[in-house]
Amino acid sequence: MRKYVVMGPPGSGKGTQARMLCHDLGLAHISVGAIFRWHVANHTRLGARVRRVMAEGRLVDDETVNRVVRERLDLHDWNHGFVIDGFPRNRAQAEFFLERYDVDAVVLLELPDEEVRRRVRARRRCARCGRDHNLVTRPPRAPGRCDACGGELVVREDDTPEAVEARLRDHHAAFGPVLELFRGKERVLEVDGRPDPATVQHGIRDGLGLPPYRD
Ligand code: AMP
């Protein structure tokens, strides 16, 4: 059983790296942001509540987030373990999490603010399968279409310049306290998030003592 948390600023590749880490290790990928986006896209009651908050780049309240994470992990569809990305995002969430679950390591993707802004400006998400693309570093093979499923590529509602600044502010405010909590209890692996995804994944696996990534 392997349990990892992936943390980092917006655009640092949390989703991409978590997906690559799960790919051949049989781990469940749990993305709180993706769960919320599913609720928004499917017009659920929860989706209606969080839509505006998300679009403005603000954080959803802790009670809702913690409930969503608990319900997701209560499904117990993670026999080999899980990788959770985008959570915890503040001290209250980290305390909630650490009281209930033990993790093997926290992977910290580091990216300078300027690079965050640059990446987010170029980010496009598939409206159908949710896969992220980058128009500069990894342009789609067919313009405007997802490489994985052919769905339409769109700008995320929370990737506007204002929303990105709000998310960066939240990230910097919460990061220190969350990290401090984790450092006391779990292994924290710091990885440079600037290289291409395969190189970053290699660094993560090397640092965690895991077998190399196989596509
Ligand atoms: P992400 O895909 O991780 O960037 O998350 C997208 C949006 O979902 C965030 O901007 C928040 O509005 C919300 N969200 C995701 N994870 C959390 C969390 N741990 N705490 C609060 N809000 C969250």
JSON list of C-alpha atoms and ligand atoms in Angstrom, two decimals:
[
{"chain": "A", "resi": 1, "resn": "MET", "atom": "CA", "xyz": [0.00, 0.00, 0.00]},
{"chain": "A", "resi": 2, "resn": "ARG", "atom": "CA", "xyz": [1.41, 3.37, -1.07]},
{"chain": "A", "resi": 3, "resn": "LYS", "atom": "CA", "xyz": [-0.10, 6.71, -0.15]},
{"chain": "A", "resi": 4, "resn": "TYR", "atom": "CA", "xyz": [1.22, 9.98, -1.48]},
{"chain": "A", "resi": 5, "resn": "VAL", "atom": "CA", "xyz": [0.22, 13.63, -1.46]},
{"chain": "A", "resi": 6, "resn": "VAL", "atom": "CA", "xyz": [1.25, 15.93, -4.34]},
{"chain": "A", "resi": 7, "resn": "MET", "atom": "CA", "xyz": [1.45, 19.63, -3.52]},
{"chain": "A", "resi": 8, "resn": "GLY", "atom": "CA", "xyz": [2.52, 22.71, -5.45]},
{"chain": "A", "resi": 9, "resn": "PRO", "atom": "CA", "xyz": [1.29, 26.03, -6.88]},
{"chain": "A", "resi": 10, "resn": "PRO", "atom": "CA", "xyz": [-1.24, 26.20, -9.72]},
{"chain": "A", "resi": 11, "resn": "GLY", "atom": "CA", "xyz": [0.25, 24.99, -12.99]},
{"chain": "A", "resi": 12, "resn": "SER", "atom": "CA", "xyz": [3.09, 23.12, -11.29]},
{"chain": "A", "resi": 13, "resn": "GLY", "atom": "CA", "xyz": [1.92, 19.83, -12.80]},
{"chain": "A", "resi": 14, "resn": "LYS", "atom": "CA", "xyz": [0.23, 18.27, -9.76]},
{"chain": "A", "resi": 15, "resn": "GLY", "atom": "CA", "xyz": [-2.47, 16.59, -11.84]},
{"chain": "A", "resi": 16, "resn": "THR", "atom": "CA", "xyz": [-0.07, 15.42, -14.54]},
{"chain": "A", "resi": 17, "resn": "GLN", "atom": "CA", "xyz": [2.48, 14.04, -12.10]},
{"chain": "A", "resi": 18, "resn": "ALA", "atom": "CA", "xyz": [-0.17, 12.37, -9.93]},
{"chain": "A", "resi": 19, "resn": "ARG", "atom": "CA", "xyz": [-1.63, 10.69, -13.01]},
{"chain": "A", "resi": 20, "resn": "MET", "atom": "CA", "xyz": [1.81, 9.46, -14.14]},
{"chain": "A", "resi": 21, "resn": "LEU", "atom": "CA", "xyz": [2.54, 8.16, -10.64]},
{"chain": "A", "resi": 22, "resn": "CYS", "atom": "CA", "xyz": [-0.73, 6.19, -10.57]},
{"chain": "A", "resi": 23, "resn": "HIS", "atom": "CA", "xyz": [-0.48, 4.92, -14.15]},
{"chain": "A", "resi": 24, "resn": "ASP", "atom": "CA", "xyz": [1.51, 1.68, -13.73]},
{"chain": "A", "resi": 25, "resn": "LEU", "atom": "CA", "xyz": [1.49, 1.35, -9.95]},
{"chain": "A", "resi": 26, "resn": "GLY", "atom": "CA", "xyz": [-2.23, 0.64, -9.67]},
{"chain": "A", "resi": 27, "resn": "LEU", "atom": "CA", "xyz": [-2.82, 3.62, -7.40]},
{"chain": "A", "resi": 28, "resn": "ALA", "atom": "CA", "xyz": [-6.09, 5.60, -7.32]},
{"chain": "A", "resi": 29, "resn": "HIS", "atom": "CA", "xyz": [-5.73, 9.22, -8.42]},
{"chain": "A", "resi": 30, "resn": "ILE", "atom": "CA", "xyz": [-7.77, 11.50, -6.21]},
{"chain": "A", "resi": 31, "resn": "SER", "atom": "CA", "xyz": [-8.03, 15.12, -7.36]},
{"chain": "A", "resi": 32, "resn": "VAL", "atom": "CA", "xyz": [-10.28, 17.30, -5.24]},
{"chain": "A", "resi": 33, "resn": "GLY", "atom": "CA", "xyz": [-10.38, 19.95, -8.00]},
{"chain": "A", "resi": 34, "resn": "ALA", "atom": "CA", "xyz": [-11.48, 17.30, -10.54]},
{"chain": "A", "resi": 35, "resn": "ILE", "atom": "CA", "xyz": [-14.24, 16.09, -8.20]},
{"chain": "A", "resi": 36, "resn": "PHE", "atom": "CA", "xyz": [-15.53, 19.65, -7.87]},
{"chain": "A", "resi": 37, "resn": "ARG", "atom": "CA", "xyz": [-15.29, 20.22, -11.64]},
{"chain": "A", "resi": 38, "resn": "TRP", "atom": "CA", "xyz": [-17.35, 17.05, -12.18]},
{"chain": "A", "resi": 39, "resn": "HIS", "atom": "CA", "xyz": [-20.06, 18.41, -9.88]},
{"chain": "A", "resi": 40, "resn": "VAL", "atom": "CA", "xyz": [-20.07, 21.75, -11.71]},
{"chain": "A", "resi": 41, "resn": "ALA", "atom": "CA", "xyz": [-20.23, 20.10, -15.15]},
{"chain": "A", "resi": 42, "resn": "ASN", "atom": "CA", "xyz": [-23.05, 17.81, -14.02]},
{"chain": "A", "resi": 43, "resn": "HIS", "atom": "CA", "xyz": [-25.03, 20.59, -12.33]},
{"chain": "A", "resi": 44, "resn": "THR", "atom": "CA", "xyz": [-25.28, 18.89, -8.95]},
{"chain": "A", "resi": 45, "resn": "ARG", "atom": "CA", "xyz": [-26.29, 20.78, -5.81]},
{"chain": "A", "resi": 46, "resn": "LEU", "atom": "CA", "xyz": [-22.67, 20.77, -4.65]},
{"chain": "A", "resi": 47, "resn": "GLY", "atom": "CA", "xyz": [-21.61, 22.02, -8.10]},
{"chain": "A", "resi": 48, "resn": "ALA", "atom": "CA", "xyz": [-23.99, 24.97, -7.85]},
{"chain": "A", "resi": 49, "resn": "ARG", "atom": "CA", "xyz": [-22.54, 25.86, -4.43]},
{"chain": "A", "resi": 50, "resn": "VAL", "atom": "CA", "xyz": [-18.86, 25.76, -5.42]},
{"chain": "A", "resi": 51, "resn": "ARG", "atom": "CA", "xyz": [-19.05, 27.09, -9.00]},
{"chain": "A", "resi": 52, "resn": "ARG", "atom": "CA", "xyz": [-18.61, 30.80, -8.28]},
{"chain": "A", "resi": 53, "resn": "VAL", "atom": "CA", "xyz": [-15.93, 30.24, -5.62]},
{"chain": "A", "resi": 54, "resn": "MET", "atom": "CA", "xyz": [-13.93, 28.12, -8.06]},
{"chain": "A", "resi": 55, "resn": "ALA", "atom": "CA", "xyz": [-14.32, 30.52, -10.98]},
{"chain": "A", "resi": 56, "resn": "GLU", "atom": "CA", "xyz": [-12.88, 33.31, -8.83]},
{"chain": "A", "resi": 57, "resn": "GLY", "atom": "CA", "xyz": [-9.92, 31.19, -7.83]},
{"chain": "A", "resi": 58, "resn": "ARG", "atom": "CA", "xyz": [-10.95, 31.13, -4.18]},
{"chain": "A", "resi": 59, "resn": "LEU", "atom": "CA", "xyz": [-10.83, 28.09, -1.93]},
{"chain": "A", "resi": 60, "resn": "VAL", "atom": "CA", "xyz": [-13.92, 26.04, -1.19]},
{"chain": "A", "resi": 61, "resn": "ASP", "atom": "CA", "xyz": [-14.73, 25.96, 2.56]},
{"chain": "A", "resi": 62, "resn": "ASP", "atom": "CA", "xyz": [-12.88, 23.37, 4.65]},
{"chain": "A", "resi": 63, "resn": "GLU", "atom": "CA", "xyz": [-15.98, 21.53, 5.83]},
{"chain": "A", "resi": 64, "resn": "THR", "atom": "CA", "xyz": [-17.10, 20.83, 2.25]},
{"chain": "A", "resi": 65, "resn": "VAL", "atom": "CA", "xyz": [-13.60, 19.90, 1.10]},
{"chain": "A", "resi": 66, "resn": "ASN", "atom": "CA", "xyz": [-12.96, 17.57, 4.04]},
{"chain": "A", "resi": 67, "resn": "ARG", "atom": "CA", "xyz": [-16.33, 15.88, 3.54]},
{"chain": "A", "resi": 68, "resn": "VAL", "atom": "CA", "xyz": [-15.63, 15.32, -0.16]},
{"chain": "A", "resi": 69, "resn": "VAL", "atom": "CA", "xyz": [-12.20, 13.83, 0.61]},
{"chain": "A", "resi": 70, "resn": "ARG", "atom": "CA", "xyz": [-13.60, 11.58, 3.36]},
{"chain": "A", "resi": 71, "resn": "GLU", "atom": "CA", "xyz": [-16.41, 10.33, 1.14]},
{"chain": "A", "resi": 72, "resn": "ARG", "atom": "CA", "xyz": [-13.98, 9.69, -1.71]},
{"chain": "A", "resi": 73, "resn": "LEU", "atom": "CA", "xyz": [-11.55, 7.75, 0.46]},
{"chain": "A", "resi": 74, "resn": "ASP", "atom": "CA", "xyz": [-14.43, 5.88, 2.12]},
{"chain": "A", "resi": 75, "resn": "LEU", "atom": "CA", "xyz": [-15.08, 4.21, -1.25]},
{"chain": "A", "resi": 76, "resn": "HIS", "atom": "CA", "xyz": [-11.98, 2.10, -0.53]},
{"chain": "A", "resi": 77, "resn": "ASP", "atom": "CA", "xyz": [-11.34, 1.45, -4.20]},
{"chain": "A", "resi": 78, "resn": "TRP", "atom": "CA", "xyz": [-7.63, 1.93, -3.56]},
{"chain": "A", "resi": 79, "resn": "ASN", "atom": "CA", "xyz": [-6.29, -1.53, -2.70]},
{"chain": "A", "resi": 80, "resn": "HIS", "atom": "CA", "xyz": [-2.77, -0.59, -3.78]},
{"chain": "A", "resi": 81, "resn": "GLY", "atom": "CA", "xyz": [-2.93, 2.95, -2.41]},
{"chain": "A", "resi": 82, "resn": "PHE", "atom": "CA", "xyz": [-3.65, 6.45, -3.68]},
{"chain": "A", "resi": 83, "resn": "VAL", "atom": "CA", "xyz": [-2.14, 9.72, -4.84]},
{"chain": "A", "resi": 84, "resn": "ILE", "atom": "CA", "xyz": [-4.07, 12.78, -3.75]},
{"chain": "A", "resi": 85, "resn": "ASP", "atom": "CA", "xyz": [-3.44, 16.12, -5.43]},
{"chain": "A", "resi": 86, "resn": "GLY", "atom": "CA", "xyz": [-4.71, 19.60, -4.55]},
{"chain": "A", "resi": 87, "resn": "PHE", "atom": "CA", "xyz": [-5.29, 18.67, -0.93]},
{"chain": "A", "resi": 88, "resn": "PRO", "atom": "CA", "xyz": [-4.55, 19.67, 1.79]},
{"chain": "A", "resi": 89, "resn": "ARG", "atom": "CA", "xyz": [-4.43, 23.35, 0.91]},
{"chain": "A", "resi": 90, "resn": "ASN", "atom": "CA", "xyz": [-4.34, 24.82, 4.42]},
{"chain": "A", "resi": 91, "resn": "ARG", "atom": "CA", "xyz": [-3.52, 23.90, 7.98]},
{"chain": "A", "resi": 92, "resn": "ALA", "atom": "CA", "xyz": [-7.09, 22.90, 8.96]},
{"chain": "A", "resi": 93, "resn": "GLN", "atom": "CA", "xyz": [-7.30, 20.49, 6.04]},
{"chain": "A", "resi": 94, "resn": "ALA", "atom": "CA", "xyz": [-3.86, 19.08, 6.81]},
{"chain": "A", "resi": 95, "resn": "GLU", "atom": "CA", "xyz": [-4.83, 18.45, 10.44]},
{"chain": "A", "resi": 96, "resn": "PHE", "atom": "CA", "xyz": [-8.07, 16.76, 9.36]},
{"chain": "A", "resi": 97, "resn": "PHE", "atom": "CA", "xyz": [-6.15, 14.56, 6.95]},
{"chain": "A", "resi": 98, "resn": "LEU", "atom": "CA", "xyz": [-3.29, 13.61, 9.28]},
{"chain": "A", "resi": 99, "resn": "GLU", "atom": "CA", "xyz": [-5.70, 12.61, 12.05]},
{"chain": "A", "resi": 100, "resn": "ARG", "atom": "CA", "xyz": [-7.26, 10.00, 9.78]},
{"chain": "A", "resi": 101, "resn": "TYR", "atom": "CA", "xyz": [-4.70, 8.82, 7.27]},
{"chain": "A", "resi": 102, "resn": "ASP", "atom": "CA", "xyz": [-0.99, 8.17, 7.27]},
{"chain": "A", "resi": 103, "resn": "VAL", "atom": "CA", "xyz": [0.90, 8.95, 4.08]},
{"chain": "A", "resi": 104, "resn": "ASP", "atom": "CA", "xyz": [4.24, 7.62, 2.91]},
{"chain": "A", "resi": 105, "resn": "ALA", "atom": "CA", "xyz": [5.46, 10.86, 1.42]},
{"chain": "A", "resi": 106, "resn": "VAL", "atom": "CA", "xyz": [4.51, 14.35, 0.36]},
{"chain": "A", "resi": 107, "resn": "VAL", "atom": "CA", "xyz": [5.80, 15.39, -3.06]},
{"chain": "A", "resi": 108, "resn": "LEU", "atom": "CA", "xyz": [6.36, 19.10, -3.33]},
{"chain": "A", "resi": 109, "resn": "LEU", "atom": "CA", "xyz": [6.51, 20.49, -6.87]},
{"chain": "A", "resi": 110, "resn": "GLU", "atom": "CA", "xyz": [8.39, 23.77, -6.88]},
{"chain": "A", "resi": 111, "resn": "LEU", "atom": "CA", "xyz": [7.76, 26.43, -9.51]},
{"chain": "A", "resi": 112, "resn": "PRO", "atom": "CA", "xyz": [8.55, 30.17, -9.48]},
{"chain": "A", "resi": 113, "resn": "ASP", "atom": "CA", "xyz": [5.53, 32.54, -9.66]},
{"chain": "A", "resi": 114, "resn": "GLU", "atom": "CA", "xyz": [6.54, 33.88, -13.08]},
{"chain": "A", "resi": 115, "resn": "GLU", "atom": "CA", "xyz": [6.57, 30.37, -14.51]},
{"chain": "A", "resi": 116, "resn": "VAL", "atom": "CA", "xyz": [3.18, 29.69, -12.88]},
{"chain": "A", "resi": 117, "resn": "ARG", "atom": "CA", "xyz": [1.69, 32.71, -14.69]},
{"chain": "A", "resi": 118, "resn": "ARG", "atom": "CA", "xyz": [3.33, 31.74, -17.98]},
{"chain": "A", "resi": 119, "resn": "ARG", "atom": "CA", "xyz": [2.10, 28.14, -17.81]},
{"chain": "A", "resi": 120, "resn": "VAL", "atom": "CA", "xyz": [-1.43, 28.98, -16.74]},
{"chain": "A", "resi": 121, "resn": "ARG", "atom": "CA", "xyz": [-1.79, 31.47, -19.61]},
{"chain": "A", "resi": 122, "resn": "ALA", "atom": "CA", "xyz": [-0.94, 28.66, -22.04]},
{"chain": "A", "resi": 123, "resn": "ARG", "atom": "CA", "xyz": [-3.04, 25.97, -20.35]},
{"chain": "A", "resi": 124, "resn": "ARG", "atom": "CA", "xyz": [-6.06, 24.44, -22.08]},
{"chain": "A", "resi": 125, "resn": "ARG", "atom": "CA", "xyz": [-8.22, 21.71, -20.61]},
{"chain": "A", "resi": 126, "resn": "CYS", "atom": "CA", "xyz": [-10.18, 19.08, -22.48]},
{"chain": "A", "resi": 127, "resn": "ALA", "atom": "CA", "xyz": [-13.88, 19.73, -21.91]},
{"chain": "A", "resi": 128, "resn": "ARG", "atom": "CA", "xyz": [-14.56, 16.01, -22.30]},
{"chain": "A", "resi": 129, "resn": "CYS", "atom": "CA", "xyz": [-11.88, 14.06, -20.38]},
{"chain": "A", "resi": 130, "resn": "GLY", "atom": "CA", "xyz": [-10.25, 16.80, -18.30]},
{"chain": "A", "resi": 131, "resn": "ARG", "atom": "CA", "xyz": [-6.69, 16.27, -19.61]},
{"chain": "A", "resi": 132, "resn": "ASP", "atom": "CA", "xyz": [-4.54, 19.42, -19.51]},
{"chain": "A", "resi": 133, "resn": "HIS", "atom": "CA", "xyz": [-2.51, 20.60, -22.50]},
{"chain": "A", "resi": 134, "resn": "ASN", "atom": "CA", "xyz": [-0.02, 23.42, -22.81]},
{"chain": "A", "resi": 135, "resn": "LEU", "atom": "CA", "xyz": [-0.08, 25.40, -26.05]},
{"chain": "A", "resi": 136, "resn": "VAL", "atom": "CA", "xyz": [3.60, 26.33, -25.66]},
{"chain": "A", "resi": 137, "resn": "THR", "atom": "CA", "xyz": [5.37, 23.29, -24.22]},
{"chain": "A", "resi": 138, "resn": "ARG", "atom": "CA", "xyz": [3.06, 20.49, -25.35]},
{"chain": "A", "resi": 139, "resn": "PRO", "atom": "CA", "xyz": [0.77, 21.75, -28.13]},
{"chain": "A", "resi": 140, "resn": "PRO", "atom": "CA", "xyz": [-2.04, 19.38, -29.13]},
{"chain": "A", "resi": 141, "resn": "ARG", "atom": "CA", "xyz": [-1.48, 17.38, -32.33]},
{"chain": "A", "resi": 142, "resn": "ALA", "atom": "CA", "xyz": [-4.72, 18.76, -33.84]},
{"chain": "A", "resi": 143, "resn": "PRO", "atom": "CA", "xyz": [-5.29, 22.43, -32.97]},
{"chain": "A", "resi": 144, "resn": "GLY", "atom": "CA", "xyz": [-7.99, 22.88, -30.33]},
{"chain": "A", "resi": 145, "resn": "ARG", "atom": "CA", "xyz": [-8.48, 19.12, -29.86]},
{"chain": "A", "resi": 146, "resn": "CYS", "atom": "CA", "xyz": [-7.47, 16.82, -27.00]},
{"chain": "A", "resi": 147, "resn": "ASP", "atom": "CA", "xyz": [-4.62, 14.39, -27.76]},
{"chain": "A", "resi": 148, "resn": "ALA", "atom": "CA", "xyz": [-6.22, 11.71, -25.59]},
{"chain": "A", "resi": 149, "resn": "CYS", "atom": "CA", "xyz": [-9.88, 11.77, -26.66]},
{"chain": "A", "resi": 150, "resn": "GLY", "atom": "CA", "xyz": [-10.34, 14.43, -29.39]},
{"chain": "A", "resi": 151, "resn": "GLY", "atom": "CA", "xyz": [-12.57, 16.55, -27.12]},
{"chain": "A", "resi": 152, "resn": "GLU", "atom": "CA", "xyz": [-12.64, 20.34, -27.37]},
{"chain": "A", "resi": 153, "resn": "LEU", "atom": "CA", "xyz": [-9.87, 22.24, -25.54]},
{"chain": "A", "resi": 154, "resn": "VAL", "atom": "CA", "xyz": [-11.09, 25.16, -23.44]},
{"chain": "A", "resi": 155, "resn": "VAL", "atom": "CA", "xyz": [-9.65, 27.71, -21.00]},
{"chain": "A", "resi": 156, "resn": "ARG", "atom": "CA", "xyz": [-10.36, 26.74, -17.39]},
{"chain": "A", "resi": 157, "resn": "GLU", "atom": "CA", "xyz": [-12.72, 29.20, -15.77]},
{"chain": "A", "resi": 158, "resn": "ASP", "atom": "CA", "xyz": [-10.24, 29.68, -12.92]},
{"chain": "A", "resi": 159, "resn": "ASP", "atom": "CA", "xyz": [-7.26, 30.33, -15.20]},
{"chain": "A", "resi": 160, "resn": "THR", "atom": "CA", "xyz": [-8.04, 34.04, -15.66]},
{"chain": "A", "resi": 161, "resn": "PRO", "atom": "CA", "xyz": [-5.20, 36.40, -14.54]},
{"chain": "A", "resi": 162, "resn": "GLU", "atom": "CA", "xyz": [-7.24, 37.57, -11.50]},
{"chain": "A", "resi": 163, "resn": "ALA", "atom": "CA", "xyz": [-8.09, 34.04, -10.40]},
{"chain": "A", "resi": 164, "resn": "VAL", "atom": "CA", "xyz": [-4.48, 32.91, -10.81]},
{"chain": "A", "resi": 165, "resn": "GLU", "atom": "CA", "xyz": [-3.24, 35.77, -8.60]},
{"chain": "A", "resi": 166, "resn": "ALA", "atom": "CA", "xyz": [-5.83, 34.78, -5.95]},
{"chain": "A", "resi": 167, "resn": "ARG", "atom": "CA", "xyz": [-4.72, 31.15, -6.09]},
{"chain": "A", "resi": 168, "resn": "LEU", "atom": "CA", "xyz": [-1.07, 32.13, -5.88]},
{"chain": "A", "resi": 169, "resn": "ARG", "atom": "CA", "xyz": [-1.78, 34.27, -2.80]},
{"chain": "A", "resi": 170, "resn": "ASP", "atom": "CA", "xyz": [-3.64, 31.39, -1.13]},
{"chain": "A", "resi": 171, "resn": "HIS", "atom": "CA", "xyz": [-0.86, 29.03, -2.02]},
{"chain": "A", "resi": 172, "resn": "HIS", "atom": "CA", "xyz": [1.86, 31.19, -0.48]},
{"chain": "A", "resi": 173, "resn": "ALA", "atom": "CA", "xyz": [-0.18, 31.88, 2.65]},
{"chain": "A", "resi": 174, "resn": "ALA", "atom": "CA", "xyz": [-0.98, 28.23, 3.36]},
{"chain": "A", "resi": 175, "resn": "PHE", "atom": "CA", "xyz": [2.05, 26.48, 2.10]},
{"chain": "A", "resi": 176, "resn": "GLY", "atom": "CA", "xyz": [4.43, 27.14, 5.02]},
{"chain": "A", "resi": 177, "resn": "PRO", "atom": "CA", "xyz": [2.05, 26.01, 7.78]},
{"chain": "A", "resi": 178, "resn": "VAL", "atom": "CA", "xyz": [0.96, 22.89, 5.87]},
{"chain": "A", "resi": 179, "resn": "LEU", "atom": "CA", "xyz": [4.52, 21.93, 5.11]},
{"chain": "A", "resi": 180, "resn": "GLU", "atom": "CA", "xyz": [5.58, 22.46, 8.70]},
{"chain": "A", "resi": 181, "resn": "LEU", "atom": "CA", "xyz": [2.88, 20.00, 9.83]},
{"chain": "A", "resi": 182, "resn": "PHE", "atom": "CA", "xyz": [3.91, 17.41, 7.28]},
{"chain": "A", "resi": 183, "resn": "ARG", "atom": "CA", "xyz": [7.62, 17.79, 7.88]},
{"chain": "A", "resi": 184, "resn": "GLY", "atom": "CA", "xyz": [7.10, 16.79, 11.50]},
{"chain": "A", "resi": 185, "resn": "LYS", "atom": "CA", "xyz": [5.37, 13.55, 10.56]},
{"chain": "A", "resi": 186, "resn": "GLU", "atom": "CA", "xyz": [5.99, 12.47, 6.99]},
{"chain": "A", "resi": 187, "resn": "ARG", "atom": "CA", "xyz": [8.70, 12.42, 4.42]},
{"chain": "A", "resi": 188, "resn": "VAL", "atom": "CA", "xyz": [8.70, 15.54, 2.23]},
{"chain": "A", "resi": 189, "resn": "LEU", "atom": "CA", "xyz": [10.32, 15.25, -1.21]},
{"chain": "A", "resi": 190, "resn": "GLU", "atom": "CA", "xyz": [11.04, 18.54, -2.95]},
{"chain": "A", "resi": 191, "resn": "VAL", "atom": "CA", "xyz": [11.17, 18.31, -6.75]},
{"chain": "A", "resi": 192, "resn": "ASP", "atom": "CA", "xyz": [11.94, 20.99, -9.34]},
{"chain": "A", "resi": 193, "resn": "GLY", "atom": "CA", "xyz": [8.71, 21.36, -11.35]},
{"chain": "A", "resi": 194, "resn": "ARG", "atom": "CA", "xyz": [10.33, 23.24, -14.25]},
{"chain": "A", "resi": 195, "resn": "PRO", "atom": "CA", "xyz": [11.58, 20.40, -16.50]},
{"chain": "A", "resi": 196, "resn": "ASP", "atom": "CA", "xyz": [9.36, 18.41, -18.87]},
{"chain": "A", "resi": 197, "resn": "PRO", "atom": "CA", "xyz": [6.82, 16.04, -17.27]},
{"chain": "A", "resi": 198, "resn": "ALA", "atom": "CA", "xyz": [8.84, 12.85, -17.86]},
{"chain": "A", "resi": 199, "resn": "THR", "atom": "CA", "xyz": [11.94, 14.33, -16.20]},
{"chain": "A", "resi": 200, "resn": "VAL", "atom": "CA", "xyz": [9.93, 15.53, -13.22]},
{"chain": "A", "resi": 201, "resn": "GLN", "atom": "CA", "xyz": [8.33, 12.09, -12.89]},
{"chain": "A", "resi": 202, "resn": "HIS", "atom": "CA", "xyz": [11.76, 10.48, -13.02]},
{"chain": "A", "resi": 203, "resn": "GLY", "atom": "CA", "xyz": [12.92, 12.73, -10.17]},
{"chain": "A", "resi": 204, "resn": "ILE", "atom": "CA", "xyz": [9.85, 11.83, -8.10]},
{"chain": "A", "resi": 205, "resn": "ARG", "atom": "CA", "xyz": [10.26, 8.09, -8.58]},
{"chain": "A", "resi": 206, "resn": "ASP", "atom": "CA", "xyz": [13.97, 8.25, -7.93]},
{"chain": "A", "resi": 207, "resn": "GLY", "atom": "CA", "xyz": [13.39, 10.18, -4.72]},
{"chain": "A", "resi": 208, "resn": "LEU", "atom": "CA", "xyz": [10.67, 7.80, -3.54]},
{"chain": "A", "resi": 209, "resn": "GLY", "atom": "CA", "xyz": [12.59, 4.65, -4.50]},
{"chain": "A", "resi": 210, "resn": "LEU", "atom": "CA", "xyz": [9.92, 3.55, -7.00]},
{"chain": "A", "resi": 211, "resn": "PRO", "atom": "CA", "xyz": [10.38, 1.64, -10.29]},
{"chain": "A", "resi": 212, "resn": "PRO", "atom": "CA", "xyz": [10.90, 3.87, -13.36]},
{"chain": "A", "resi": 213, "resn": "TYR", "atom": "CA", "xyz": [7.88, 5.24, -15.22]},
{"chain": "A", "resi": 214, "resn": "ARG", "atom": "CA", "xyz": [6.65, 3.09, -18.10]},
{"chain": "A", "resi": 215, "resn": "ASP", "atom": "CA", "xyz": [4.29, 4.64, -20.62]},
{"chain": "B", "resi": 1, "resn": "AMP", "atom": "P1", "xyz": [-7.25, 22.49, -8.67]},
{"chain": "B", "resi": 1, "resn": "AMP", "atom": "O1", "xyz": [-7.69, 21.69, -9.85]},
{"chain": "B", "resi": 1, "resn": "AMP", "atom": "O2", "xyz": [-6.55, 21.68, -7.62]},
{"chain": "B", "resi": 1, "resn": "AMP", "atom": "O3", "xyz": [-6.49, 23.74, -9.05]},
{"chain": "B", "resi": 1, "resn": "AMP", "atom": "O4", "xyz": [-8.62, 23.01, -7.96]},
{"chain": "B", "resi": 1, "resn": "AMP", "atom": "C1", "xyz": [-9.55, 23.82, -8.64]},
{"chain": "B", "resi": 1, "resn": "AMP", "atom": "C2", "xyz": [-10.39, 24.62, -7.63]},
{"chain": "B", "resi": 1, "resn": "AMP", "atom": "O5", "xyz": [-11.12, 23.72, -6.79]},
{"chain": "B", "resi": 1, "resn": "AMP", "atom": "C3", "xyz": [-9.59, 25.49, -6.67]},
{"chain": "B", "resi": 1, "resn": "AMP", "atom": "O6", "xyz": [-9.26, 26.74, -7.22]},
{"chain": "B", "resi": 1, "resn": "AMP", "atom": "C4", "xyz": [-10.58, 25.61, -5.51]},
{"chain": "B", "resi": 1, "resn": "AMP", "atom": "O7", "xyz": [-11.63, 26.54, -5.79]},
{"chain": "B", "resi": 1, "resn": "AMP", "atom": "C5", "xyz": [-11.18, 24.22, -5.46]},
{"chain": "B", "resi": 1, "resn": "AMP", "atom": "N1", "xyz": [-10.36, 23.33, -4.60]},
{"chain": "B", "resi": 1, "resn": "AMP", "atom": "C6", "xyz": [-9.65, 22.25, -5.01]},
{"chain": "B", "resi": 1, "resn": "AMP", "atom": "N2", "xyz": [-9.01, 21.67, -3.98]},
{"chain": "B", "resi": 1, "resn": "AMP", "atom": "C7", "xyz": [-9.32, 22.44, -2.88]},
{"chain": "B", "resi": 1, "resn": "AMP", "atom": "C8", "xyz": [-8.96, 22.38, -1.51]},
{"chain": "B", "resi": 1, "resn": "AMP", "atom": "N3", "xyz": [-8.14, 21.42, -1.04]},
{"chain": "B", "resi": 1, "resn": "AMP", "atom": "N4", "xyz": [-9.44, 23.33, -0.68]},
{"chain": "B", "resi": 1, "resn": "AMP", "atom": "C9", "xyz": [-10.27, 24.30, -1.13]},
{"chain": "B", "resi": 1, "resn": "AMP", "atom": "N5", "xyz": [-10.64, 24.42, -2.41]},
{"chain": "B", "resi": 1, "resn": "AMP", "atom": "C10", "xyz": [-10.18, 23.49, -3.29]}
]
